Tab-separated table of C-alpha atoms in Angstrom:
chain	number	residue	atom	x	y	z
A	1	UNK	CA	20.192	6.191	43.686
A	2	UNK	CA	22.798	6.950	41.220
A	3	UNK	CA	20.436	6.845	38.352
A	4	UNK	CA	17.791	9.416	39.011
A	5	UNK	CA	16.256	11.973	39.289
A	6	UNK	CA	16.696	13.147	35.705
A	7	UNK	CA	17.487	16.787	35.348
A	8	UNK	CA	14.888	19.541	35.736
A	9	UNK	CA	14.374	20.358	31.982
A	10	UNK	CA	13.595	16.473	31.194
A	11	UNK	CA	11.205	16.302	33.946
A	12	UNK	CA	9.650	19.587	32.633
A	13	UNK	CA	9.427	18.048	29.186
A	14	UNK	CA	7.609	14.900	30.794
A	15	UNK	CA	5.268	17.178	32.341
A	16	UNK	CA	4.442	18.979	29.172
A	17	UNK	CA	3.751	15.556	27.466
A	18	UNK	CA	1.395	14.760	30.378
A	19	UNK	CA	-0.153	18.168	30.088
A	20	UNK	CA	-1.022	17.707	26.522
A	21	UNK	CA	-2.296	14.248	26.883
A	22	UNK	CA	-4.802	15.630	29.555
A	23	UNK	CA	-5.662	18.475	27.489
A	24	UNK	CA	-6.238	16.211	24.694
A	25	UNK	CA	-8.427	13.784	26.786
A	26	UNK	CA	-10.593	16.950	28.079
A	27	UNK	CA	-11.096	17.928	24.702
A	28	UNK	CA	-12.126	14.883	23.526
A	29	UNK	CA	-14.554	14.931	26.455
A	30	UNK	CA	-15.856	18.152	25.709
A	31	UNK	CA	-16.656	17.040	22.175
A	32	UNK	CA	-18.272	14.104	23.524
A	33	UNK	CA	-20.230	16.397	26.147
A	34	UNK	CA	-18.200	14.644	28.774
A	35	UNK	CA	-15.656	16.945	30.279
A	36	UNK	CA	-14.504	14.323	32.884
A	37	UNK	CA	-10.838	14.738	33.590
A	38	UNK	CA	-10.655	11.049	35.481
A	39	UNK	CA	-11.908	9.270	32.568
A	40	UNK	CA	-8.322	9.379	31.076
A	41	UNK	CA	-7.150	5.880	31.126
A	42	UNK	CA	-3.883	4.867	32.950
A	43	UNK	CA	-2.038	2.094	31.280
A	44	UNK	CA	-1.875	-0.897	33.267
A	45	UNK	CA	1.181	-1.558	35.603
A	46	UNK	CA	3.997	-4.228	34.739
A	47	UNK	CA	3.886	-7.501	36.547
A	48	UNK	CA	3.516	-7.662	40.022
A	49	UNK	CA	3.056	-11.209	41.345
A	50	UNK	CA	3.966	-14.578	39.820
A	51	UNK	CA	3.630	-18.267	40.184
A	52	UNK	CA	5.695	-19.558	43.155
A	53	UNK	CA	9.202	-20.851	42.389
A	54	UNK	CA	9.609	-24.307	40.779
A	55	UNK	CA	12.881	-24.560	42.570
A	56	UNK	CA	13.279	-24.280	46.150
A	57	UNK	CA	15.334	-21.581	47.694
A	58	UNK	CA	16.244	-21.433	51.541
A	59	UNK	CA	16.433	-17.617	52.541
A	60	UNK	CA	19.022	-16.419	55.105
A	61	UNK	CA	19.437	-12.961	56.522
A	62	UNK	CA	23.150	-12.543	56.084
A	63	UNK	CA	23.867	-9.212	57.679
A	64	UNK	CA	22.082	-7.865	60.909
A	65	UNK	CA	21.233	-4.253	60.953
A	66	UNK	CA	19.831	-1.684	63.808
A	67	UNK	CA	16.110	-1.738	63.424
A	68	UNK	CA	16.278	2.135	64.083
A	69	UNK	CA	18.218	2.475	60.705
A	70	UNK	CA	17.372	2.006	57.174
A	71	UNK	CA	20.043	0.095	55.473
A	72	UNK	CA	21.330	1.608	52.095
A	73	UNK	CA	23.099	-1.185	50.233
A	74	UNK	CA	24.424	-0.151	46.672
A	75	UNK	CA	25.999	-3.409	45.618
A	76	UNK	CA	26.249	-7.150	46.342
A	77	UNK	CA	28.647	-9.858	44.688
A	78	UNK	CA	29.738	-13.417	45.240
A	79	UNK	CA	33.344	-13.357	44.527
A	80	UNK	CA	36.481	-15.222	46.000
A	81	UNK	CA	38.229	-11.653	47.213
A	82	UNK	CA	41.461	-13.390	48.733
A	83	UNK	CA	42.065	-16.246	46.470
A	84	UNK	CA	41.325	-19.064	49.069
A	85	UNK	CA	38.930	-20.910	46.574
A	86	UNK	CA	36.103	-19.995	48.879
A	87	UNK	CA	33.254	-17.525	47.671
A	88	UNK	CA	32.710	-14.744	50.201
A	89	UNK	CA	29.717	-12.074	49.937
A	90	UNK	CA	31.048	-8.676	49.269
A	91	UNK	CA	28.805	-5.758	50.153
A	92	UNK	CA	28.862	-1.983	49.446
A	93	UNK	CA	27.616	-0.302	52.456
A	94	UNK	CA	26.524	3.257	51.322
A	95	UNK	CA	25.008	4.140	54.867
A	96	UNK	CA	28.098	2.840	56.641
A	97	UNK	CA	30.434	4.125	53.914
A	98	UNK	CA	32.407	0.973	54.032
A	99	UNK	CA	32.829	-2.334	52.013
A	100	UNK	CA	31.922	-5.532	54.005
A	101	UNK	CA	32.670	-9.067	53.777
A	102	UNK	CA	30.150	-11.881	54.955
A	103	UNK	CA	31.287	-15.421	55.302
A	104	UNK	CA	29.185	-18.442	55.968
A	105	UNK	CA	30.328	-21.261	58.191
A	106	UNK	CA	29.781	-25.079	57.629
A	107	UNK	CA	27.224	-25.114	59.824
A	108	UNK	CA	25.360	-21.864	58.436
A	109	UNK	CA	26.334	-19.085	60.651
A	110	UNK	CA	27.134	-15.917	59.049
A	111	UNK	CA	29.901	-13.624	60.139
A	112	UNK	CA	30.069	-10.045	58.925
A	113	UNK	CA	33.584	-8.081	58.829
A	114	UNK	CA	34.494	-4.924	57.691
A	115	UNK	CA	37.053	-5.362	54.749
A	116	UNK	CA	37.556	-1.600	53.776
A	117	UNK	CA	36.387	1.267	56.195
A	118	UNK	CA	36.038	5.141	55.557
A	119	UNK	CA	34.796	4.853	51.984
A	120	UNK	CA	32.980	7.884	50.680
A	121	UNK	CA	29.608	5.980	49.497
A	122	UNK	CA	30.764	3.109	47.624
A	123	UNK	CA	29.029	1.938	44.388
A	124	UNK	CA	30.979	-1.049	43.356
A	125	UNK	CA	34.232	-2.966	44.436
A	126	UNK	CA	36.300	-4.748	41.709
A	127	UNK	CA	38.797	-7.383	42.866
A	128	UNK	CA	41.715	-7.670	40.605
A	129	UNK	CA	45.585	-8.146	41.087
A	130	UNK	CA	46.158	-4.867	39.625
A	131	UNK	CA	49.997	-4.840	40.454
A	132	UNK	CA	50.729	-8.237	39.408
A	133	UNK	CA	52.455	-9.347	42.721
A	134	UNK	CA	50.200	-12.444	43.152
A	135	UNK	CA	47.586	-11.191	45.516
A	136	UNK	CA	44.037	-9.723	44.948
A	137	UNK	CA	43.739	-6.068	45.333
A	138	UNK	CA	40.294	-3.976	45.320
A	139	UNK	CA	39.323	-0.865	43.288
A	140	UNK	CA	36.327	0.957	44.185
A	141	UNK	CA	34.155	3.241	42.480
A	142	UNK	CA	33.185	5.903	44.797
A	143	UNK	CA	29.913	7.789	44.247
A	144	UNK	CA	30.477	10.325	47.186
A	145	UNK	CA	26.825	10.679	47.669
A	146	UNK	CA	23.824	8.438	46.739
A	147	UNK	CA	21.667	11.404	45.870
A	148	UNK	CA	21.835	13.336	42.540
A	149	UNK	CA	24.931	15.552	42.227
A	150	UNK	CA	27.195	17.433	39.959
A	151	UNK	CA	29.744	18.183	42.499
A	152	UNK	CA	33.179	16.742	42.080
A	153	UNK	CA	32.888	14.236	44.963
A	154	UNK	CA	33.469	11.056	42.927
A	155	UNK	CA	36.680	9.062	43.034
A	156	UNK	CA	38.279	5.844	41.888
A	157	UNK	CA	40.328	4.446	44.745
A	158	UNK	CA	42.683	1.368	44.897
A	159	UNK	CA	43.114	-0.409	47.916
A	160	UNK	CA	46.382	-2.773	47.423
A	161	UNK	CA	46.637	-5.516	49.407
A	162	UNK	CA	49.273	-5.895	51.888
A	163	UNK	CA	50.288	-8.205	54.854
A	164	UNK	CA	47.594	-6.930	57.346
A	165	UNK	CA	45.028	-5.234	55.013
A	166	UNK	CA	44.909	-2.720	52.480
A	167	UNK	CA	46.634	0.371	51.561
A	168	UNK	CA	44.547	3.101	49.742
A	169	UNK	CA	45.840	5.023	46.767
A	170	UNK	CA	43.581	7.538	44.828
A	171	UNK	CA	43.757	6.804	41.127
A	172	UNK	CA	41.170	9.489	40.044
A	173	UNK	CA	40.088	12.335	41.857
A	174	UNK	CA	38.215	15.725	41.500
A	175	UNK	CA	35.334	13.928	39.249
A	176	UNK	CA	31.795	13.605	39.266
A	177	UNK	CA	29.930	10.434	40.923
A	178	UNK	CA	31.650	7.368	39.769
A	179	UNK	CA	28.822	4.271	39.408
A	180	UNK	CA	31.210	1.592	38.055
A	181	UNK	CA	34.751	0.325	37.460
A	182	UNK	CA	35.893	-2.651	35.645
A	183	UNK	CA	39.418	-4.073	34.780
A	184	UNK	CA	41.013	-5.505	31.721
A	185	UNK	CA	44.397	-5.071	29.575
A	186	UNK	CA	42.861	-2.666	26.782
A	187	UNK	CA	46.092	-1.709	25.251
A	188	UNK	CA	47.616	-5.396	25.504
A	189	UNK	CA	50.727	-4.058	27.062
A	190	UNK	CA	50.425	-6.848	29.808
A	191	UNK	CA	49.194	-4.622	32.742
A	192	UNK	CA	45.652	-3.999	34.108
A	193	UNK	CA	43.584	-0.685	33.015
A	194	UNK	CA	40.314	0.138	34.266
A	195	UNK	CA	36.879	1.131	32.330
A	196	UNK	CA	35.202	3.886	34.357
A	197	UNK	CA	31.560	4.989	34.507
A	198	UNK	CA	31.099	8.651	35.865
A	199	UNK	CA	27.497	8.989	36.248
A	200	UNK	CA	27.605	12.772	37.494
A	201	UNK	CA	24.175	14.009	37.332
A	202	UNK	CA	23.625	16.484	34.572
A	203	UNK	CA	27.217	16.090	33.375
A	204	UNK	CA	29.320	12.729	32.968
A	205	UNK	CA	31.407	10.492	31.189
A	206	UNK	CA	32.710	7.098	30.237
A	207	UNK	CA	36.710	6.829	30.639
A	208	UNK	CA	39.361	4.197	30.381
A	209	UNK	CA	42.463	4.606	32.624
A	210	UNK	CA	45.627	3.509	30.994
A	211	UNK	CA	47.892	1.776	33.583
A	212	UNK	CA	51.369	3.771	32.904
A	213	UNK	CA	53.210	1.830	35.729
A	214	UNK	CA	54.517	2.830	39.227
A	215	UNK	CA	50.772	3.323	40.528
A	216	UNK	CA	50.183	6.005	37.757
A	217	UNK	CA	46.996	5.983	35.562
A	218	UNK	CA	46.333	8.154	32.456
A	219	UNK	CA	42.490	8.839	31.606
A	220	UNK	CA	41.220	8.859	28.402
A	221	UNK	CA	37.486	10.068	27.501
A	222	UNK	CA	35.430	7.419	25.635
A	223	UNK	CA	31.863	9.063	25.582
A	224	UNK	CA	30.647	12.411	27.136
A	225	UNK	CA	27.160	12.018	28.688
A	226	UNK	CA	25.605	11.899	32.007
A	227	UNK	CA	24.206	8.777	33.340
A	228	UNK	CA	26.607	6.049	32.833
A	229	UNK	CA	25.918	2.974	35.297
A	230	UNK	CA	27.796	0.174	34.119
A	231	UNK	CA	30.840	-0.586	32.063
A	232	UNK	CA	30.836	-4.432	31.441
A	233	UNK	CA	34.126	-5.427	29.667
A	234	UNK	CA	34.187	-8.474	27.427
A	235	UNK	CA	35.404	-9.353	23.822
A	236	UNK	CA	32.069	-8.536	22.260
A	237	UNK	CA	33.370	-8.752	18.768
A	238	UNK	CA	35.389	-11.873	19.189
A	239	UNK	CA	38.420	-10.378	17.730
A	240	UNK	CA	40.646	-11.344	20.530
A	241	UNK	CA	40.811	-7.933	22.590
A	242	UNK	CA	38.725	-6.616	25.312
A	243	UNK	CA	35.961	-4.047	24.402
A	244	UNK	CA	33.828	-1.831	26.663
A	245	UNK	CA	30.007	-1.439	26.719
A	246	UNK	CA	28.006	1.008	28.732
A	247	UNK	CA	24.284	1.871	29.531
A	248	UNK	CA	23.605	5.646	29.619
A	249	UNK	CA	20.163	6.650	31.575
A	250	UNK	CA	19.636	10.377	32.493
A	251	UNK	CA	18.698	12.579	29.499
A	252	UNK	CA	19.052	9.596	27.278
A	253	UNK	CA	18.352	5.764	27.459
A	254	UNK	CA	21.072	4.173	25.261
A	255	UNK	CA	23.445	1.456	25.136
A	256	UNK	CA	27.013	2.217	23.867
A	257	UNK	CA	29.841	-0.096	22.790
A	258	UNK	CA	33.364	0.973	22.430
A	259	UNK	CA	35.374	-1.263	20.066
A	260	UNK	CA	38.788	-2.089	20.773
A	261	UNK	CA	40.687	-1.073	17.863
A	262	UNK	CA	44.297	-1.754	19.396
A	263	UNK	CA	46.990	0.610	20.503
A	264	UNK	CA	44.586	2.288	22.979
A	265	UNK	CA	41.943	3.394	20.188
A	266	UNK	CA	38.416	2.754	20.433
A	267	UNK	CA	35.427	3.159	18.190
A	268	UNK	CA	32.129	4.155	19.455
A	269	UNK	CA	28.858	2.197	18.396
A	270	UNK	CA	25.248	2.816	19.307
A	271	UNK	CA	23.790	-0.388	20.113
A	272	UNK	CA	20.281	0.316	21.254
A	273	UNK	CA	18.229	3.355	22.354
A	274	UNK	CA	14.750	3.883	23.088
A	275	UNK	CA	12.586	7.276	22.828
A	276	UNK	CA	10.797	6.296	26.115
A	277	UNK	CA	13.077	8.661	28.428
A	278	UNK	CA	11.048	7.416	31.424
A	279	UNK	CA	12.266	3.577	30.845
A	280	UNK	CA	14.601	3.829	33.748
A	281	UNK	CA	17.535	1.634	32.584
A	282	UNK	CA	19.018	0.331	35.960
A	283	UNK	CA	22.021	-1.548	34.758
A	284	UNK	CA	23.881	-3.876	32.467
A	285	UNK	CA	24.963	-7.311	32.670
A	286	UNK	CA	27.201	-9.375	30.033
A	287	UNK	CA	26.122	-13.029	29.699
A	288	UNK	CA	25.910	-15.262	26.864
A	289	UNK	CA	22.294	-16.105	27.250
A	290	UNK	CA	21.743	-18.227	23.993
A	291	UNK	CA	24.858	-20.232	24.303
A	292	UNK	CA	26.158	-19.347	20.883
A	293	UNK	CA	29.612	-18.325	22.047
A	294	UNK	CA	29.230	-14.487	22.193
A	295	UNK	CA	28.451	-12.342	24.709
A	296	UNK	CA	24.905	-10.700	24.994
A	297	UNK	CA	23.900	-8.061	27.299
A	298	UNK	CA	20.897	-7.981	29.903
A	299	UNK	CA	19.309	-4.741	30.600
A	300	UNK	CA	17.024	-4.283	33.477
A	301	UNK	CA	14.204	-1.368	33.285
A	302	UNK	CA	12.430	-0.069	36.098
A	303	UNK	CA	14.303	2.964	37.914
A	304	UNK	CA	11.541	5.698	38.550
A	305	UNK	CA	13.114	7.299	41.587
A	306	UNK	CA	12.366	10.713	39.974
A	307	UNK	CA	8.520	9.770	40.244
A	308	UNK	CA	6.709	11.014	43.438
A	309	UNK	CA	5.165	7.701	43.897
A	310	UNK	CA	7.395	5.059	42.325
A	311	UNK	CA	4.636	3.041	40.746
A	312	UNK	CA	5.429	-0.094	38.632
A	313	UNK	CA	4.943	0.949	34.815
A	314	UNK	CA	3.988	-1.249	31.762
A	315	UNK	CA	7.224	-1.067	30.168
A	316	UNK	CA	9.360	-2.106	33.401
A	317	UNK	CA	10.942	-5.442	33.234
A	318	UNK	CA	14.183	-6.866	31.567
A	319	UNK	CA	15.435	-6.716	28.013
A	320	UNK	CA	17.767	-9.341	26.386
A	321	UNK	CA	20.151	-7.557	23.684
A	322	UNK	CA	21.020	-10.564	21.655
A	323	UNK	CA	24.632	-10.173	19.978
A	324	UNK	CA	24.052	-10.862	16.233
A	325	UNK	CA	27.621	-9.940	15.172
A	326	UNK	CA	29.104	-6.943	13.416
A	327	UNK	CA	28.128	-4.983	16.426
A	328	UNK	CA	24.418	-5.542	15.702
A	329	UNK	CA	22.269	-6.373	18.837
A	330	UNK	CA	18.595	-7.231	18.925
A	331	UNK	CA	16.265	-6.403	21.700
A	332	UNK	CA	13.795	-8.727	23.248
A	333	UNK	CA	11.664	-8.284	26.266
A	334	UNK	CA	12.091	-11.444	28.506
A	335	UNK	CA	10.152	-10.126	31.405
A	336	UNK	CA	7.624	-7.534	32.887
A	337	UNK	CA	8.571	-7.113	36.489
A	338	UNK	CA	7.303	-3.787	38.044
A	339	UNK	CA	10.182	-1.561	39.386
A	340	UNK	CA	13.017	-3.937	38.178
A	341	UNK	CA	16.387	-2.578	39.496
A	342	UNK	CA	19.005	-5.187	38.803
A	343	UNK	CA	19.699	-8.606	37.075
A	344	UNK	CA	22.203	-11.635	37.405
A	345	UNK	CA	22.511	-14.374	35.162
A	346	UNK	CA	23.211	-18.203	36.055
A	347	UNK	CA	22.380	-21.397	35.439
A	348	UNK	CA	19.815	-21.699	38.353
A	349	UNK	CA	18.116	-24.932	37.466
A	350	UNK	CA	21.196	-26.911	36.295
A	351	UNK	CA	19.928	-27.622	32.857
A	352	UNK	CA	22.869	-26.239	30.865
A	353	UNK	CA	21.406	-22.882	29.931
A	354	UNK	CA	21.671	-19.374	31.497
A	355	UNK	CA	18.560	-18.131	33.580
A	356	UNK	CA	18.338	-14.801	34.846
A	357	UNK	CA	17.328	-13.337	38.396
A	358	UNK	CA	15.699	-9.905	38.739
A	359	UNK	CA	15.011	-7.833	41.805
A	360	UNK	CA	12.571	-4.945	42.111
A	361	UNK	CA	12.930	-1.782	44.191
A	362	UNK	CA	9.462	-0.415	43.326
A	363	UNK	CA	6.825	-2.848	42.881
A	364	UNK	CA	3.429	-2.030	44.465
A	365	UNK	CA	4.240	-2.672	47.951
A	366	UNK	CA	0.766	-2.198	49.184
A	367	UNK	CA	0.437	-5.685	48.475
A	368	UNK	CA	2.454	-7.889	50.646
A	369	UNK	CA	2.612	-10.805	47.961
A	370	UNK	CA	4.097	-8.816	45.387
A	371	UNK	CA	7.452	-9.985	44.105
A	372	UNK	CA	10.811	-8.358	45.147
A	373	UNK	CA	12.832	-11.392	43.737
A	374	UNK	CA	12.009	-13.574	40.703
A	375	UNK	CA	14.007	-16.047	38.485
A	376	UNK	CA	13.549	-16.488	34.495
A	377	UNK	CA	13.629	-19.989	33.585
A	378	UNK	CA	15.236	-20.243	30.130
A	379	UNK	CA	13.641	-23.197	28.171
A	380	UNK	CA	16.805	-23.654	25.981
A	381	UNK	CA	15.314	-21.488	23.058
A	382	UNK	CA	15.375	-18.142	24.985
A	383	UNK	CA	11.667	-18.648	26.109
A	384	UNK	CA	11.522	-17.358	29.475
A	385	UNK	CA	8.752	-18.217	32.366
A	386	UNK	CA	9.008	-15.825	35.411
A	387	UNK	CA	8.914	-17.578	38.889
A	388	UNK	CA	8.770	-15.770	42.139
A	389	UNK	CA	11.140	-16.533	44.757
A	390	UNK	CA	10.470	-13.849	47.383
A	391	UNK	CA	8.248	-10.833	48.330
A	392	UNK	CA	10.314	-10.072	51.429
A	393	UNK	CA	12.498	-8.028	51.824
A	394	UNK	CA	11.590	-5.198	49.695
A	395	UNK	CA	13.309	-2.390	48.180
A	396	UNK	CA	15.928	-4.686	46.351
A	397	UNK	CA	18.489	-2.886	44.043
A	398	UNK	CA	21.387	-5.380	43.474
A	399	UNK	CA	21.655	-9.067	43.058
A	400	UNK	CA	24.262	-11.734	42.141
A	401	UNK	CA	24.300	-15.311	41.210
A	402	UNK	CA	27.027	-17.816	42.406
A	403	UNK	CA	27.603	-20.946	44.434
A	404	UNK	CA	27.804	-19.414	47.938
A	405	UNK	CA	27.794	-22.890	50.115
A	406	UNK	CA	29.858	-24.870	47.912
A	407	UNK	CA	27.258	-27.572	46.861
A	408	UNK	CA	27.485	-26.825	43.279
A	409	UNK	CA	24.211	-25.025	42.967
A	410	UNK	CA	23.920	-21.420	41.839
A	411	UNK	CA	22.407	-19.137	44.970
A	412	UNK	CA	21.451	-15.678	44.880
A	413	UNK	CA	22.291	-12.794	47.260
A	414	UNK	CA	20.633	-9.428	47.342
A	415	UNK	CA	20.664	-6.046	48.836
A	416	UNK	CA	18.105	-3.658	50.025
A	417	UNK	CA	18.246	0.061	49.650
A	418	UNK	CA	15.644	1.787	51.591
A	419	UNK	CA	14.885	5.469	50.658
A	420	UNK	CA	11.363	5.765	50.536
A	421	UNK	CA	8.113	4.328	51.817
A	422	UNK	CA	6.777	1.808	53.025
A	423	UNK	CA	9.249	1.289	55.877
A	424	UNK	CA	8.396	-2.165	56.423
A	425	UNK	CA	9.833	-5.706	55.386
A	426	UNK	CA	13.180	-3.840	55.690
A	427	UNK	CA	16.157	-5.943	54.912
A	428	UNK	CA	20.170	-5.266	54.526
A	429	UNK	CA	21.518	-8.421	52.854
A	430	UNK	CA	19.554	-11.533	52.059
A	431	UNK	CA	20.784	-14.684	50.838
A	432	UNK	CA	18.649	-17.280	48.857
A	433	UNK	CA	20.454	-20.814	49.100
A	434	UNK	CA	19.248	-23.121	45.678
A	435	UNK	CA	18.152	-26.283	47.208
A	436	UNK	CA	17.206	-27.609	43.803
A	437	UNK	CA	14.109	-29.942	43.141
A	438	UNK	CA	10.603	-28.598	42.647
A	439	UNK	CA	7.733	-28.044	44.775
């Protein structure tokens, strides 16, 4: 999707490493008198299936699709997009080039409507009253194309809410593929600014857009690198202003923070990196996972769309980046789900601590029992147990947690991006309603 394939020289570097490893294996075999290429040991894959969930979830296919098509959903979220106090499911539909709204009636019937049409491959929709007029507008991160490109096809588009719909305005144009936009008052002047992840392909950047008033925004570069996926906004250092963080996953696998110094000035901090450029960072989620009052980060890993066969790898799963203060974050592996592509946080079991939901795009789908959706039960001491919720549909790339049916329990919604085989167990948008209890 927006995160892969990697540039040619990175792939060639990987092939060189593989070639060296095979050459060494052959050399060792020759010394031992056994020149057997196929004796090279392949590391075991990450986890594929898990015990059935202790919580009961009722799944509902919330959005129908033409079986002759392969749905391509880039983002789902549970949000009150119109301020009526009721949560809706908002969907970025790349194939239809539109933003969808899904509403569930009291008797369990789903209704789909087009909220915004004619959007050039949307990656994310952010709902915020950007003009302080009392209604909720929508800012869309426009990829322009799901597939890798350095063409200037990305946009940041504002859809101002009016009496009978939305009016489109282009806030940023002639840039590379935009993967995320988030809102916040970064310069403390009382209006809404924007943080922007320009993924691009071999070139990209992280920006903040300063709200200059009268619908004008000025762009400021925070970081120059391809592969920015998400830009979660929060007060990570608890100093009273909003900071920005991002995950970079292209030539490098890194998490960067941009500390707000006031007056529109930011200072960069490298929070985490790995030498494994195949890790496949797939997003970044802000959540206080240990309940200590500061914002941590959740990093799903498992994007391997650059591989000819996207098989689960032993390093796929989920990392918790614990906020230790002073811009120090400590990484903990909390799950090993193969092909992990997205995460969401919420108190799923109602015990007062944050749990995590994960979805897989590239598990081993040859086994119909392998997990596409799991949840990680937090025991309150940040020890996590993985429970399987579903193995169908597959190719899940986005997930969110929230109360959809108004019963006070945290439900889940996920979307499928069907780009590669197997072309079975296909889905579009699926909701799992939390019924609580235990099996």
